[in-house]
Structures are given as C-alpha cells and as structure tokens.
Short mmCIF file of C-alpha atoms in Angstrom, two decimals:
data_model
loop_
_atom_site.label_atom_id
_atom_site.label_comp_id
_atom_site.label_asym_id
_atom_site.label_seq_id
_atom_site.Cartn_x
_atom_site.Cartn_y
_atom_site.Cartn_z
CA MET A 1 -0.12 18.38 9.85
CA LYS A 2 -2.56 16.68 7.52
CA GLU A 3 -0.95 14.21 5.10
CA TRP A 4 -1.57 14.77 1.38
CA PRO A 5 -4.20 12.32 0.08
CA LEU A 6 -3.20 9.22 -1.88
CA TRP A 7 -3.92 9.04 -5.62
CA GLU A 8 -3.86 5.99 -7.86
CA VAL A 9 -2.18 6.58 -11.21
CA PHE A 10 -3.20 5.12 -14.57
CA ILE A 11 -1.14 5.56 -17.75
CA ARG A 12 -2.03 4.93 -21.39
CA SER A 13 1.06 3.72 -23.24
CA GLN A 14 1.84 4.77 -26.81
CA HIS A 15 0.32 1.70 -28.36
CA GLY A 16 -3.33 2.61 -28.10
CA LEU A 17 -4.03 0.29 -25.17
CA ALA A 18 -6.31 1.09 -22.23
CA HIS A 19 -5.01 3.10 -19.29
CA LYS A 20 -3.20 0.76 -16.94
CA HIS A 21 -2.65 1.08 -13.21
CA VAL A 22 1.02 1.86 -12.57
CA GLY A 23 1.17 2.84 -8.92
CA SER A 24 0.21 5.57 -6.51
CA LEU A 25 1.46 8.84 -5.07
CA HIS A 26 0.57 11.63 -2.66
CA ALA A 27 -0.53 15.07 -3.83
CA PRO A 28 -2.61 17.92 -2.36
CA ASP A 29 -4.98 18.06 -5.36
CA ALA A 30 -5.72 16.47 -8.74
CA GLU A 31 -3.71 18.98 -10.74
CA LEU A 32 -0.54 18.38 -8.74
CA ALA A 33 -1.24 14.64 -8.75
CA VAL A 34 -1.03 14.69 -12.57
CA LYS A 35 2.17 16.72 -12.43
CA ASN A 36 3.72 14.38 -9.86
CA ALA A 37 2.60 11.35 -11.87
CA ARG A 38 4.38 12.78 -14.90
CA ASP A 39 7.61 13.01 -12.86
CA VAL A 40 7.29 9.70 -11.07
CA TYR A 41 5.85 7.39 -13.70
CA THR A 42 6.69 8.75 -17.17
CA ARG A 43 10.37 9.67 -17.11
CA ARG A 44 11.08 7.35 -20.05
CA ASN A 45 8.23 7.93 -22.50
CA GLU A 46 6.02 5.39 -20.78
CA GLY A 47 2.80 7.13 -21.69
CA VAL A 48 0.73 9.59 -23.68
CA SER A 49 -2.07 10.11 -21.18
CA ILE A 50 -2.43 10.11 -17.38
CA TRP A 51 -5.46 9.48 -15.17
CA VAL A 52 -5.35 10.07 -11.44
CA VAL A 53 -8.09 8.91 -9.06
CA LYS A 54 -8.25 9.54 -5.35
CA ALA A 55 -7.53 6.16 -3.74
CA ALA A 56 -10.35 6.79 -1.27
CA ASP A 57 -12.83 7.00 -4.16
CA ILE A 58 -12.10 3.48 -5.44
CA THR A 59 -14.43 0.68 -4.42
CA ALA A 60 -12.71 -2.69 -4.57
CA SER A 61 -14.00 -6.24 -4.29
CA SER A 62 -12.71 -7.95 -1.18
CA PRO A 63 -10.54 -11.10 -1.27
CA GLY A 64 -13.23 -12.83 0.84
CA ASP A 65 -15.77 -12.43 -2.00
CA LYS A 66 -13.55 -14.18 -4.52
CA GLU A 67 -15.61 -17.37 -4.67
CA ALA A 68 -18.99 -15.68 -4.86
CA LEU A 69 -17.78 -13.37 -7.62
CA PHE A 70 -15.60 -15.53 -9.78
CA GLU A 71 -16.51 -19.17 -9.22
CA PRO A 72 -19.72 -19.11 -11.27
CA ALA A 73 -17.56 -18.60 -14.38
CA ASN A 74 -15.61 -21.81 -13.71
CA SER A 75 -18.47 -24.11 -14.68
CA LYS A 76 -19.35 -22.22 -17.87
CA VAL A 77 -16.70 -23.62 -20.13
CA TYR A 78 -19.04 -23.26 -23.13
CA ARG A 79 -18.23 -19.54 -23.05
CA HIS A 80 -14.86 -20.34 -24.62
CA PRO A 81 -14.52 -21.08 -28.34
CA THR A 82 -12.36 -24.12 -27.62
CA PHE A 83 -15.44 -25.81 -26.09
CA PHE A 84 -16.71 -26.52 -29.63
CA PRO A 85 -14.57 -29.03 -31.52
CA MET A 86 -14.56 -28.36 -35.25
CA PRO A 87 -13.96 -31.01 -37.91
CA ASP A 88 -10.56 -30.76 -39.61
CA GLU A 89 -12.21 -30.39 -43.00
CA VAL A 90 -13.93 -27.17 -42.00
CA LYS A 91 -11.67 -24.15 -42.53
CA HIS A 92 -11.65 -20.52 -41.48
CA ILE A 93 -13.61 -20.90 -38.27
CA MET B 1 21.47 -4.88 -0.87
CA TYR B 2 19.44 -1.95 0.31
CA ALA B 3 17.79 -3.84 3.19
CA GLN B 4 20.19 -5.33 5.69
CA MET B 5 19.57 -7.67 8.62
CA VAL B 6 15.79 -7.28 8.59
CA ASP B 7 14.25 -8.50 11.85
CA THR B 8 11.37 -10.96 11.27
CA GLY B 9 10.42 -11.24 14.94
CA ALA B 10 10.91 -15.02 14.63
CA LYS B 11 12.64 -16.97 17.41
CA LYS B 12 12.90 -20.07 15.24
CA LEU B 13 11.50 -21.21 11.94
CA ARG B 14 8.36 -23.20 12.76
CA ALA B 15 7.52 -26.42 10.91
CA MET B 16 4.30 -26.56 8.87
CA GLU B 17 2.46 -28.58 11.57
CA GLU B 18 3.30 -25.93 14.20
CA LEU B 19 1.45 -23.25 12.23
CA THR B 20 -2.19 -22.29 12.78
CA PRO B 21 -4.60 -23.42 10.01
CA GLU B 22 -4.65 -19.85 8.63
CA GLU B 23 -0.86 -19.68 8.59
CA GLN B 24 -0.68 -23.09 6.92
CA ALA B 25 -3.00 -21.96 4.14
CA PHE B 26 -0.93 -18.77 3.77
CA GLN B 27 2.35 -20.69 3.58
CA ALA B 28 0.84 -23.16 1.08
CA ARG B 29 -0.12 -20.27 -1.21
CA ILE B 30 3.40 -18.83 -1.01
CA ASP B 31 4.90 -22.27 -1.71
CA ALA B 32 2.63 -22.54 -4.75
CA GLY B 33 3.96 -19.21 -6.03
CA VAL B 34 0.69 -17.27 -5.58
CA LYS B 35 1.31 -13.56 -4.91
CA VAL B 36 0.06 -12.07 -1.66
CA GLU B 37 -1.92 -8.86 -2.19
CA ALA B 38 -2.41 -6.02 0.28
CA LYS B 39 -5.97 -6.94 1.31
CA ASP B 40 -5.31 -10.69 1.66
CA TRP B 41 -5.01 -12.20 5.10
CA MET B 42 -1.38 -12.40 6.21
CA PRO B 43 0.42 -13.23 9.47
CA GLU B 44 1.15 -10.10 11.50
CA ALA B 45 4.88 -10.96 11.50
CA TYR B 46 4.91 -11.11 7.68
CA ARG B 47 3.26 -7.69 7.51
CA LYS B 48 5.64 -6.15 10.05
CA THR B 49 8.73 -7.67 8.46
CA LEU B 50 7.72 -6.40 5.04
CA ILE B 51 7.08 -2.91 6.37
CA ARG B 52 10.59 -2.96 7.88
CA GLN B 53 12.20 -4.35 4.75
CA ILE B 54 10.41 -2.20 2.17
CA SER B 55 10.74 1.00 4.18
CA GLN B 56 14.44 0.33 4.79
CA HIS B 57 14.78 -0.11 1.07
CA ALA B 58 12.84 3.12 0.39
CA HIS B 59 14.88 5.09 2.93
CA SER B 60 18.07 3.84 1.25
CA GLU B 61 16.87 5.17 -2.09
CA ILE B 62 16.23 8.68 -0.84
CA VAL B 63 19.25 8.90 1.48
CA GLY B 64 21.26 7.57 -1.46
CA MET B 65 20.44 10.79 -3.29
CA LEU B 66 22.61 12.76 -0.83
CA PRO B 67 26.15 11.48 -1.57
CA GLU B 68 25.49 11.93 -5.30
CA GLY B 69 23.81 15.30 -4.87
CA ASN B 70 27.14 16.45 -3.42
CA TRP B 71 28.56 16.51 -6.97
CA VAL B 72 25.73 18.03 -9.04
CA THR B 73 27.17 21.55 -9.01
CA ARG B 74 30.69 20.28 -9.71
CA ALA B 75 30.06 17.80 -12.53
CA PRO B 76 32.82 18.22 -15.13
CA SER B 77 30.50 18.72 -18.13
CA LEU B 78 26.88 19.54 -18.91
CA LYS B 79 26.40 15.98 -20.23
CA ARG B 80 27.62 14.38 -16.99
CA LYS B 81 25.56 16.84 -14.97
CA ALA B 82 22.37 16.00 -16.88
CA ILE B 83 23.04 12.26 -16.46
CA LEU B 84 23.71 12.66 -12.75
CA LEU B 85 20.53 14.70 -12.25
CA ALA B 86 18.50 12.06 -14.12
CA LYS B 87 20.02 9.33 -11.99
CA ILE B 88 19.31 11.15 -8.72
CA GLN B 89 15.75 11.83 -9.86
CA ASP B 90 15.34 8.10 -10.51
CA GLU B 91 16.47 7.34 -6.96
CA GLY B 92 13.77 9.67 -5.64
CA GLY B 93 11.27 7.86 -7.87
CA HIS B 94 12.44 4.48 -6.57
CA GLY B 95 11.91 5.69 -3.04
CA LEU B 96 8.35 6.74 -3.95
CA TYR B 97 7.47 3.39 -5.58
CA LEU B 98 8.69 1.62 -2.46
CA TYR B 99 6.98 3.92 0.04
CA SER B 100 3.73 3.33 -1.88
CA ALA B 101 4.26 -0.44 -1.67
CA ALA B 102 4.86 -0.17 2.09
CA GLU B 103 1.75 2.01 2.52
CA THR B 104 -0.47 -0.76 1.13
CA LEU B 105 0.41 -2.64 4.34
CA GLY B 106 -1.41 -0.06 6.44
CA VAL B 107 1.32 2.35 7.49
CA SER B 108 1.34 6.03 6.52
CA ARG B 109 4.04 7.90 4.59
CA ASP B 110 4.52 10.34 7.45
CA GLN B 111 5.00 7.49 9.92
CA LEU B 112 7.63 5.92 7.67
CA LEU B 113 9.51 9.19 7.24
CA GLY B 114 9.14 9.93 10.95
CA ASP B 115 10.89 6.63 11.75
CA LEU B 116 13.72 7.49 9.37
CA HIS B 117 14.16 10.97 10.80
CA SER B 118 14.08 9.82 14.42
CA GLY B 119 16.78 7.25 13.68
CA LYS B 120 14.44 4.34 14.51
CA ALA B 121 14.44 2.99 10.94
CA LYS B 122 17.63 2.04 9.16
CA TYR B 123 18.89 2.60 5.63
CA SER B 124 21.74 0.82 3.87
CA SER B 125 25.16 1.16 5.51
CA ILE B 126 26.69 2.13 2.16
CA PHE B 127 25.28 5.65 2.15
CA ASN B 128 27.18 6.59 5.26
CA TYR B 129 30.39 6.91 3.27
CA PRO B 130 31.48 10.23 1.75
CA THR B 131 31.91 11.04 -1.97
CA LEU B 132 35.36 12.62 -1.96
CA ASN B 133 36.21 12.85 -5.63
CA TRP B 134 34.28 12.93 -8.92
CA ALA B 135 35.16 9.30 -9.65
CA ASP B 136 33.13 8.36 -6.56
CA VAL B 137 29.99 9.18 -8.55
CA GLY B 138 31.06 6.54 -11.07
CA ALA B 139 31.97 4.07 -8.33
CA ILE B 140 28.51 4.42 -6.79
CA GLY B 141 26.78 3.61 -10.08
CA TRP B 142 29.11 0.79 -11.00
CA LEU B 143 29.57 -0.87 -7.58
CA VAL B 144 26.71 0.22 -5.33
CA ASP B 145 23.97 0.03 -7.96
CA GLY B 146 25.64 -3.11 -9.31
CA ALA B 147 25.35 -4.71 -5.87
CA ALA B 148 21.77 -3.48 -5.53
CA ILE B 149 20.76 -5.05 -8.84
CA MET B 150 22.03 -8.46 -7.63
CA ASN B 151 19.50 -8.33 -4.85
CA GLN B 152 16.69 -6.52 -6.63
CA ILE B 153 16.32 -8.76 -9.66
CA PRO B 154 15.30 -11.80 -7.58
CA LEU B 155 12.95 -9.57 -5.55
CA CYS B 156 10.88 -9.01 -8.71
CA ARG B 157 9.66 -12.55 -7.96
CA CYS B 158 9.05 -12.05 -4.22
CA SER B 159 5.77 -13.12 -2.66
CA PHE B 160 4.26 -9.69 -1.96
CA GLY B 161 2.62 -8.32 -5.13
CA PRO B 162 3.03 -4.55 -4.57
CA TYR B 163 6.73 -4.99 -3.62
CA ALA B 164 7.41 -7.28 -6.60
CA ARG B 165 5.77 -4.81 -8.99
CA ALA B 166 7.75 -1.89 -7.57
CA MET B 167 10.92 -3.94 -8.01
CA VAL B 168 10.12 -4.56 -11.69
CA ARG B 169 9.94 -0.82 -12.34
CA ILE B 170 13.12 -0.19 -10.35
CA CYS B 171 15.14 -2.90 -12.09
CA LYS B 172 14.24 -1.48 -15.50
CA GLU B 173 15.85 1.81 -14.50
CA GLU B 174 18.72 0.47 -12.43
CA SER B 175 20.67 -0.82 -15.38
CA PHE B 176 21.08 2.78 -16.61
CA HIS B 177 22.56 3.66 -13.23
CA GLN B 178 25.14 0.92 -13.34
CA ARG B 179 26.18 1.61 -16.92
CA GLN B 180 26.52 5.38 -16.54
CA GLY B 181 28.75 4.67 -13.52
CA TYR B 182 30.96 2.25 -15.41
CA ASP B 183 31.08 4.66 -18.36
CA LEU B 184 32.23 7.45 -16.05
CA ILE B 185 34.92 5.30 -14.41
CA MET B 186 36.03 4.06 -17.82
CA ALA B 187 36.49 7.62 -19.07
CA MET B 188 38.68 8.36 -16.06
CA ALA B 189 40.60 5.09 -16.19
CA LYS B 190 41.48 5.84 -19.82
CA GLY B 191 42.28 9.48 -19.08
CA THR B 192 45.37 11.19 -17.67
CA PRO B 193 47.45 9.42 -14.98
CA GLU B 194 45.84 11.77 -12.43
CA GLN B 195 42.34 10.80 -13.59
CA LYS B 196 43.20 7.12 -13.49
CA ALA B 197 44.55 7.59 -9.95
CA MET B 198 41.22 9.16 -8.95
CA ALA B 199 39.36 6.16 -10.37
CA GLN B 200 41.62 3.79 -8.43
CA ASP B 201 41.18 5.86 -5.27
CA ALA B 202 37.38 5.63 -5.64
CA LEU B 203 37.54 1.86 -6.14
CA ASP B 204 39.86 1.51 -3.13
CA ARG B 205 37.38 3.28 -0.89
CA TRP B 206 34.10 1.85 -2.26
CA TRP B 207 35.07 -1.79 -2.80
CA TRP B 208 34.78 -3.12 0.74
CA PRO B 209 31.69 -1.09 1.73
CA SER B 210 30.02 -2.42 -1.46
CA VAL B 211 30.96 -6.01 -0.60
CA MET B 212 29.54 -5.43 2.89
CA MET B 213 26.22 -4.18 1.48
CA PHE B 214 25.02 -7.78 1.21
CA GLY B 215 25.18 -8.06 5.00
CA PRO B 216 26.91 -10.61 7.23
CA PRO B 217 26.92 -14.32 6.36
CA ASP B 218 23.40 -15.43 7.13
CA GLU B 219 23.47 -19.24 7.04
CA SER B 220 22.70 -19.48 10.73
CA SER B 221 20.29 -16.53 10.91
CA VAL B 222 16.74 -17.36 11.96
CA HIS B 223 15.52 -14.15 10.30
CA SER B 224 16.98 -15.18 6.95
CA ALA B 225 15.41 -18.62 7.19
CA GLN B 226 12.01 -17.06 7.95
CA SER B 227 12.33 -14.47 5.17
CA MET B 228 13.27 -17.19 2.72
CA ALA B 229 10.28 -19.33 3.75
CA TRP B 230 8.09 -16.28 3.09
CA LYS B 231 9.88 -15.66 -0.23
CA ILE B 232 10.74 -12.07 0.60
CA LYS B 233 14.43 -13.04 0.43
CA LEU B 234 15.40 -15.43 -2.33
CA PHE B 235 19.16 -15.96 -2.01
CA SER B 236 21.56 -15.90 0.93
CA ASN B 237 23.79 -12.88 1.53
CA ASP B 238 26.94 -14.85 0.70
CA GLU B 239 25.46 -16.25 -2.49
CA LEU B 240 24.61 -12.77 -3.78
CA ARG B 241 27.98 -11.38 -2.61
CA GLN B 242 29.82 -14.09 -4.54
CA ARG B 243 27.86 -13.29 -7.70
CA PHE B 244 28.72 -9.62 -7.30
CA VAL B 245 32.43 -10.36 -6.83
CA ASP B 246 32.53 -12.73 -9.82
CA GLN B 247 30.86 -10.12 -11.99
CA THR B 248 32.84 -7.10 -10.82
CA VAL B 249 36.45 -8.29 -10.60
CA PRO B 250 36.83 -8.80 -14.39
CA GLN B 251 35.16 -5.40 -14.97
CA ALA B 252 37.85 -3.76 -12.81
CA HIS B 253 40.62 -5.66 -14.58
CA TYR B 254 39.29 -4.53 -17.95
CA LEU B 255 39.81 -0.93 -16.81
CA GLY B 256 43.33 -1.68 -15.59
CA LEU B 257 42.27 -1.01 -12.01
CA SER B 258 43.14 -3.28 -9.11
CA ILE B 259 40.80 -4.58 -6.43
CA PRO B 260 42.08 -3.48 -3.01
CA ASP B 261 42.31 -7.02 -1.63
CA PRO B 262 45.75 -8.69 -1.45
CA ALA B 263 44.10 -12.06 -0.73
CA LEU B 264 41.90 -11.99 -3.84
CA LYS B 265 42.48 -15.04 -6.04
CA PHE B 266 40.76 -16.93 -8.80
CA ASN B 267 39.80 -20.48 -7.90
CA GLU B 268 40.34 -22.54 -11.04
CA SER B 269 38.47 -25.53 -9.68
CA ASN B 270 35.12 -23.77 -9.17
CA GLY B 271 35.54 -20.72 -11.41
CA HIS B 272 34.94 -18.20 -8.60
CA TRP B 273 36.91 -15.20 -7.41
CA GLU B 274 37.66 -15.65 -3.70
CA ILE B 275 38.00 -12.56 -1.53
CA GLY B 276 39.93 -12.07 1.71
CA PRO B 277 38.33 -11.57 5.14
CA ILE B 278 35.71 -8.79 5.50
CA ASP B 279 36.07 -6.31 8.37
CA TRP B 280 32.67 -6.88 9.96
CA ASP B 281 33.58 -4.61 12.89
CA GLU B 282 33.51 -1.72 10.43
CA PHE B 283 30.11 -2.84 9.13
CA TYR B 284 28.59 -2.97 12.63
CA ARG B 285 30.16 0.37 13.51
CA VAL B 286 28.43 1.97 10.51
CA ILE B 287 25.11 0.17 11.16
CA LYS B 288 25.16 1.40 14.78
CA GLY B 289 25.44 4.99 13.59
CA ASN B 290 29.19 5.57 13.75
CA GLY B 291 30.17 5.55 10.08
CA PRO B 292 31.88 8.56 8.50
CA CYS B 293 28.63 10.34 7.53
CA ASN B 294 25.71 8.91 9.58
CA ARG B 295 24.97 12.10 11.52
CA ASP B 296 25.41 14.32 8.49
CA ARG B 297 23.02 12.24 6.36
CA LEU B 298 20.28 12.25 8.97
CA ARG B 299 20.72 15.94 9.69
CA THR B 300 20.41 16.74 5.98
CA ARG B 301 17.24 14.59 5.65
CA VAL B 302 15.60 16.17 8.70
CA LYS B 303 16.49 19.66 7.52
CA ALA B 304 15.01 18.99 4.07
CA TRP B 305 11.80 17.73 5.70
CA ASP B 306 11.54 20.66 8.13
CA ASP B 307 12.38 23.26 5.48
CA GLY B 308 9.69 21.80 3.21
CA GLU B 309 6.95 22.00 5.81
CA TRP B 310 5.65 25.42 4.71
CA VAL B 311 5.41 24.14 1.12
CA ARG B 312 3.37 21.09 2.15
CA GLU B 313 1.10 23.29 4.25
CA ALA B 314 0.69 25.90 1.53
CA ALA B 315 -0.20 23.23 -1.04
CA VAL B 316 -2.94 21.85 1.22
CA ALA B 317 -4.27 25.35 1.98
CA HIS B 318 -4.36 26.14 -1.74
CA ALA B 319 -6.17 22.89 -2.57
CA GLU B 320 -8.71 23.54 0.19
CA LYS B 321 -9.32 27.11 -0.96
CA ARG B 322 -9.92 25.98 -4.53
CA ALA B 323 -12.23 23.19 -3.41
CA THR B 324 -14.25 25.66 -1.31
CA ARG B 325 -14.50 28.12 -4.22
CA ALA B 326 -15.57 25.37 -6.59
CA LYS B 327 -18.34 24.41 -4.17
CA ALA B 328 -19.51 28.01 -3.81
CA ALA B 329 -19.62 28.57 -7.57
#
C-alpha cells in the first residue's frame, strides 16, 4: 500500500514570533496533517497556529553549496554595527 | 536506556590516520562539536548505526504503550486515568518524533515498522515484562522512565541534529512521566498495608529489569567505542547505571520501600550505592525473545497494524477523491 506523504510542521508560539519548524509527520492530506500536528506537537500549549507543508514541496539548499551561498557574507564585516567604533563622548548611538 | 547493544558494524575502532580523507573530515567535525545534518556526507556505517539506534528507540516508545495500556480501563480514579492516558499519548508522540528523525536518514516509516513487526528490529528488553498490579504503572514511570531519562538527557547533545532535536522535545515531557509514577507509588506506599505491599511487589519485580535496561558492561565493546567516537553514545552503560542507582535508592528509602538486593550497600569512601551481581542470563533470554511477554507484545503490535490497514487505505482514497474533485472544479 502507498505510504502517507510526509509533511513538515511549523508552529507559532504564543509570543508573537514567526512560525518555527518543529518536526514532521505523515498524513493522507493537509487537513489531517493539521489535526495530527495538533496531537503530536501541541499537547502542552506550545502554539497558537500551525502550518503544514508537504516535505516534497520544499526546495532546500544543499550542503555542498554552503561556500558559494554563505561565504560572500564573511568578508562584509561593515554590515555589522560593531564595525564602526564610536567615541565614548557620543551617546545614544 | 531504550536502545541496547546497538551494532555499529565496526570490527575495531580505527585510528584517525586509518580513515579515508572524507572520514577524517567527518570525524574532525564531530570532534569540534558540529552537528551532522541529514543531507551532509556521512560514513555509511554511521548512517546504518543511527537508523538501528533511533528506530530501536522509537520501537521502544510505541511498544512501551502496551504494558501501560493494560491498566487504562482499570485505573482507580478518573484523575489517574486521565494522567495515564496523557502519558501513553506522549509515548506515542515520542515514537513519532524518533521515527521522523530516522526517516531523515533515508529509510521509510513502513520499512521501520515492517522490521519491528517481523522481529528483525529490537526494542528495549524492559517492555517484555508484564504489568500485574496497579502499582506497576507507577513503577514504570518512576523506574523505567527514570532510567530512560539518564540516557536521554546526554543524547540531547549527540552528533546527529535531527536525533538531538527529537531528544530535546522528549526530555521536556519525560520528567512528567517520572514524577507521575513516583506520585502514584508514593500514594500507595502511604496507603493501607495492602497498598504498600503492592508498591513493594512492583518495586521487587521492576528493579532488576530497570537496572538491566542500561545493557551489559560495555568497557570492552568495540561498538560502544565506535558509538562514543561518533558521539551518538556519550556515557558508558555502567556509568549511567550507577547514576540511576545512586538517584533511585534514596527515593525508595524515602517511601519506606526496600530495594530487592541483599548485597546493596552504601560505599562511604566514594559516596556510591553498590549493587549485587546482575543476572545477565535473564537479560539475554529476554533480548533473544524469551522474556515473559515478547510474543504477546509483538502479536499485539502486528494486530494493531493489520487492523488499521483499512483506515489507512480509506484515508488515502478519501484524500485522492477530494484532490480529483478539486481539480475538476
């Protein structure tokens, strides 16, 4: 028999933060995936909203592309505020 | 410990210079504390060992629902029944987190369950013992979940990201399991003489199987050495067992219950409780399938799977019908 597809589950906690990936589960369709996610991932008030996405529909960067994707940021230290030393006398900046 | 004697496929632990350049880079990342993620390159033996270990752990969670399920309809109060149901539901959830972690390694849920149902995959020896009286439900939470926590807390720091993250979720919930068990045993130990005798009877029967959960002494085991190098095992079986004993003996004494071990003594010089010899023949008997409940557990699992087949099929048929209608509309 065909296995139920895999869904990735995202939960928004009570504190107004973005939905966060919490795990995955199997379900025949989206509606049951939400119901299963409620049972599996929110038994202790962990969330106020659930997203489910078919795992097959997610496109991920590959570990082999890590350098090409993320290394360019390494040399751009001026993107961080700490790059600019401020004189002690100057306040509120 | 829910995973026992996990085979790593290693004949001996190889030195760094004996590894291939890829394996060296992999080991260096593990030594540096970098987590391995599902799509990263990993040695085939690491992948296979993890599938064995995580699935054994997952199987233990869902088979562990059976001895407790035995008491749902006979819980002495609505409160205890609700707590027991919540606990059993958690165990099912723990199994799901772990199956999902194992699936990231490229094995399917049906394959994993197939291996459990055919008897090819193992689950913890502890769940092959029967729950004969209500106090056993307390003993499972207090002792069995207590022993599991010993092993699971370090695993939150293990090298494989999906497994470590599943362990974090599980550990958060496990403490409830242990406390409700101790609370149950405490109520009985403080109850009538008959209730206290039931609590003692449960401790007498669950003590040694719980101590055995950590597995045989592993100092000389090549598999343990390999698993430790890979950081998918962080402490030796005996180390964890000793911690469990040191933690549990005073808890039993507080309740006025005695540990069923005439050789048990406190070593003043090192501050540890020392236990008598463990009957490893019993452990191997249970592992090989000849414990009190092995056949019954497997039969129940297989029956649940087979009886649920029409539901799984109907759910897929319903989803397909709705998808087809949505397309037509």
